[in-house]
Coordinates of C-alpha atoms and ligand atoms in Angstrom, one line a residue:
M1 CA -0.2 0.1 0.2
R2 CA 2.9 2.3 1.0
R3 CA 4.4 1.5 -2.3
F4 CA 1.6 1.9 -4.3
L5 CA 1.0 5.4 -2.6
R6 CA 4.5 6.7 -3.3
F7 CA 4.5 5.6 -6.8
F8 CA 1.2 7.5 -7.2
L9 CA 2.5 10.6 -5.5
V10 CA 5.5 10.6 -7.6
L11 CA 3.4 10.0 -10.8
L12 CA 1.2 13.1 -9.7
L13 CA 4.4 15.2 -9.3
L14 CA 5.7 14.2 -12.9
T15 CA 2.6 14.9 -14.4
F16 CA 2.3 18.1 -12.7
I17 CA 5.9 19.3 -14.0
V18 CA 5.5 18.2 -17.5
I19 CA 2.1 20.2 -17.9
Q20 CA 4.0 23.2 -17.0
F21 CA 5.7 23.0 -20.2
F22 CA 2.2 23.2 -21.9
Q23 CA 1.5 26.9 -21.4
T24 CA -1.1 29.1 -23.0
E25 CA 0.1 32.4 -24.7
K26 CA -0.3 35.3 -22.1
N27 CA -2.9 38.0 -22.4
N28 CA -0.5 41.0 -22.0
E29 CA -0.4 43.4 -24.9
Q30 CA 0.4 47.2 -24.7
V31 CA -2.8 49.3 -24.2
S32 CA -3.3 50.7 -27.7
S33 CA -5.1 53.8 -28.7
K34 CA -8.2 51.6 -29.5
H35 CA -8.9 51.1 -25.6
I36 CA -11.8 52.5 -24.2
F37 CA -10.1 54.5 -21.7
K38 CA -8.3 56.3 -24.5
Q39 CA -11.4 56.5 -26.5
E40 CA -14.0 57.6 -24.1
E41 CA -14.3 59.8 -21.1
V42 CA -13.9 57.5 -18.2
P43 CA -13.9 58.9 -14.6
E44 CA -11.4 57.7 -12.2
N45 CA -14.0 56.0 -9.9
I46 CA -15.2 53.9 -13.3
R47 CA -11.7 53.3 -14.3
Q48 CA -10.8 51.7 -10.9
I49 CA -14.3 49.6 -10.8
L50 CA -13.4 48.0 -14.2
T51 CA -9.7 47.3 -13.7
A52 CA -10.6 45.6 -10.4
A53 CA -13.7 43.8 -11.6
C54 CA -13.8 43.5 -15.5
L55 CA -10.5 44.2 -17.4
D56 CA -8.7 41.1 -16.6
C57 CA -11.2 38.9 -18.7
H58 CA -12.5 41.8 -21.0
S59 CA -9.1 43.4 -22.4
N60 CA -6.0 42.4 -23.8
Q61 CA -4.2 43.1 -20.7
T62 CA -4.5 40.3 -17.6
N63 CA -2.8 41.3 -14.4
Y64 CA -1.9 38.0 -13.6
L65 CA -1.7 36.5 -10.0
W66 CA 1.5 34.4 -9.4
Y67 CA -0.4 31.1 -9.2
N68 CA -2.5 32.1 -12.3
K69 CA 0.6 31.4 -14.5
I70 CA 0.9 27.7 -13.1
A71 CA -1.0 24.9 -14.8
P72 CA -3.9 23.6 -15.2
V73 CA -5.2 27.1 -13.3
S74 CA -3.6 29.0 -15.9
W75 CA -5.8 26.9 -18.7
I76 CA -8.8 27.6 -16.8
I77 CA -7.9 31.3 -16.5
D78 CA -7.0 31.3 -20.6
K79 CA -10.5 29.8 -21.2
H80 CA -12.4 32.8 -19.2
I81 CA -10.0 35.4 -21.0
Q82 CA -10.7 33.9 -24.6
H83 CA -14.5 33.6 -23.8
G84 CA -14.9 37.1 -21.9
K85 CA -12.8 38.7 -24.5
S86 CA -15.1 37.4 -27.5
E87 CA -18.1 38.6 -25.8
L88 CA -16.6 42.1 -25.0
N89 CA -13.2 43.7 -25.3
F90 CA -12.6 46.9 -24.0
S91 CA -8.9 47.2 -25.6
E92 CA -10.9 47.1 -29.1
W93 CA -13.5 49.8 -28.2
E94 CA -12.5 51.6 -31.2
T95 CA -13.4 48.8 -33.4
M96 CA -16.9 48.5 -32.4
D97 CA -19.8 50.4 -34.2
I98 CA -22.2 52.5 -31.9
F99 CA -24.9 50.1 -31.9
E100 CA -22.6 47.4 -30.4
K101 CA -21.2 50.2 -27.9
I102 CA -24.7 51.0 -26.9
T103 CA -25.8 47.5 -26.4
M104 CA -22.5 46.3 -24.7
L105 CA -23.0 49.5 -22.3
E106 CA -26.3 48.5 -21.3
E107 CA -25.4 44.8 -20.6
V108 CA -22.5 46.4 -18.6
C109 CA -25.1 47.7 -16.3
Q110 CA -27.2 44.7 -16.3
E111 CA -24.8 42.0 -15.9
T112 CA -23.5 43.8 -13.1
E113 CA -26.9 44.5 -11.3
R114 CA -27.6 41.0 -11.5
K115 CA -24.3 39.8 -9.9
T116 CA -23.7 37.8 -13.1
M117 CA -20.4 39.7 -13.7
P118 CA -17.7 39.2 -12.7
L119 CA -17.6 35.7 -12.7
K120 CA -18.1 34.2 -9.0
S121 CA -15.2 32.0 -9.2
Y122 CA -13.3 35.5 -9.9
S123 CA -14.5 37.8 -7.3
T124 CA -14.1 35.0 -4.6
L125 CA -10.1 35.2 -5.6
H126 CA -10.4 39.2 -6.2
P127 CA -11.8 40.7 -3.0
K128 CA -11.5 44.1 -5.0
A129 CA -13.8 42.6 -7.8
K130 CA -16.7 42.6 -5.3
L131 CA -18.6 45.4 -6.2
S132 CA -20.8 47.3 -3.6
D133 CA -24.4 48.7 -4.4
E134 CA -22.8 52.3 -4.8
Q135 CA -20.3 51.0 -7.2
I136 CA -22.4 49.2 -9.1
A137 CA -24.9 52.6 -9.4
A138 CA -22.1 54.5 -10.1
L139 CA -21.1 52.4 -13.1
C140 CA -24.7 52.3 -14.3
A141 CA -24.8 55.9 -14.4
W142 CA -21.8 56.3 -16.3
T143 CA -22.8 53.6 -19.1
T144 CA -26.3 55.6 -19.5
K145 CA -24.5 58.8 -19.6
L146 CA -21.6 57.5 -22.4
S147 CA -24.4 56.1 -24.5
E148 CA -26.7 59.0 -24.5
E149 CA -23.4 61.1 -25.6
L150 CA -22.5 58.5 -28.3
L151 CA -25.9 58.8 -29.9
A152 CA -25.7 62.8 -29.4
N153 CA -22.3 62.7 -31.1
A154 CA -23.9 60.5 -33.9
A155 CA -26.8 62.6 -34.7
G156 CA -24.7 65.7 -34.9
K157 CA -22.6 64.3 -37.6
Ligands
HEC1 C1 -13.3 36.0 -14.8 C2 -13.2 36.4 -16.1 C3 -14.4 37.7 -16.1 C4 -14.4 38.8 -15.3 C5 -13.6 39.1 -14.3 C6 -15.7 39.4 -16.0 N1 -16.2 39.1 -17.4 FE1 -17.7 39.1 -18.1 N2 -17.8 37.5 -19.3 C7 -17.0 36.5 -19.1 C8 -16.9 35.5 -19.6 C9 -16.5 33.9 -19.9 C10 -18.3 35.8 -20.6 C11 -19.0 34.8 -21.6 C12 -19.8 34.0 -21.1 C13 -21.0 34.4 -20.3 O1 -21.8 35.4 -20.7 O2 -21.2 34.0 -18.9 C14 -18.5 37.0 -20.1 C15 -19.5 37.9 -20.5 C16 -19.7 39.3 -20.4 C17 -20.8 40.2 -21.1 C18 -21.5 39.6 -22.5 C19 -22.8 38.9 -21.9 C20 -23.7 38.7 -22.9 O3 -24.5 37.9 -22.6 O4 -23.4 39.1 -24.2 C21 -20.7 41.4 -20.7 C22 -21.5 42.6 -20.9 C23 -19.8 41.1 -19.3 N3 -19.0 40.1 -19.6 C24 -19.5 42.3 -18.7 C25 -18.6 42.2 -17.5 C26 -18.4 43.3 -16.5 C27 -19.1 44.6 -16.7 C28 -17.4 43.0 -15.6 C29 -16.9 43.5 -14.4 C30 -17.9 44.2 -13.6 C31 -17.2 41.3 -16.2 N4 -17.6 41.0 -17.2 C32 -16.0 40.6 -15.5 C33 -15.8 36.2 -18.1 C34 -15.5 37.6 -17.2

């Protein structure tokens, strides 16, 4: 029994070491001028909310925690990032048309109000991503204001 256990543990350790060689590409591009922070007026408190709770999965810049780089955790995180970015990527804000932007702004507010975003698994490990009711209200006030401005600008052209 003990020999079996030792064999099993060594096997587990070896597997763990081997899988470290199968890393996913890191999501850490430079911030470009297409980023929402460069494109729109985003007040400091909203920047902080988005950075703390959303941008790790909805931008090309993930702030990795040390254990995020260790497989198999890194694989799970990469899946979340790829999936999150495919729905909404704040780093590519400029490439979206006005309808996409306005729809997304509404969803940003809705998902946050319903507490479906950020993902539970994320906010459990990132205490700063747990948004207070005041933060959610501020975020929604901002998404509404920005949508109105985008519409007004489009109408003015
Ligand atoms: C841990 C990664 C992660 C974080 C952090 C995160 N999201 Fe998401 N988000 C996802 C994934 C994955 C999806 C696609 C699957 C889904 O809808 O659940 C998604 C989808 C979305 C969508 C599209 C929903 C739809 O139905 O089209 C919106 C809007 C969104 N997130 C907003 C946010 C906002 C706002 C925050 C911050 C308050 C946030 N997300 C934080 C991973 C994340």
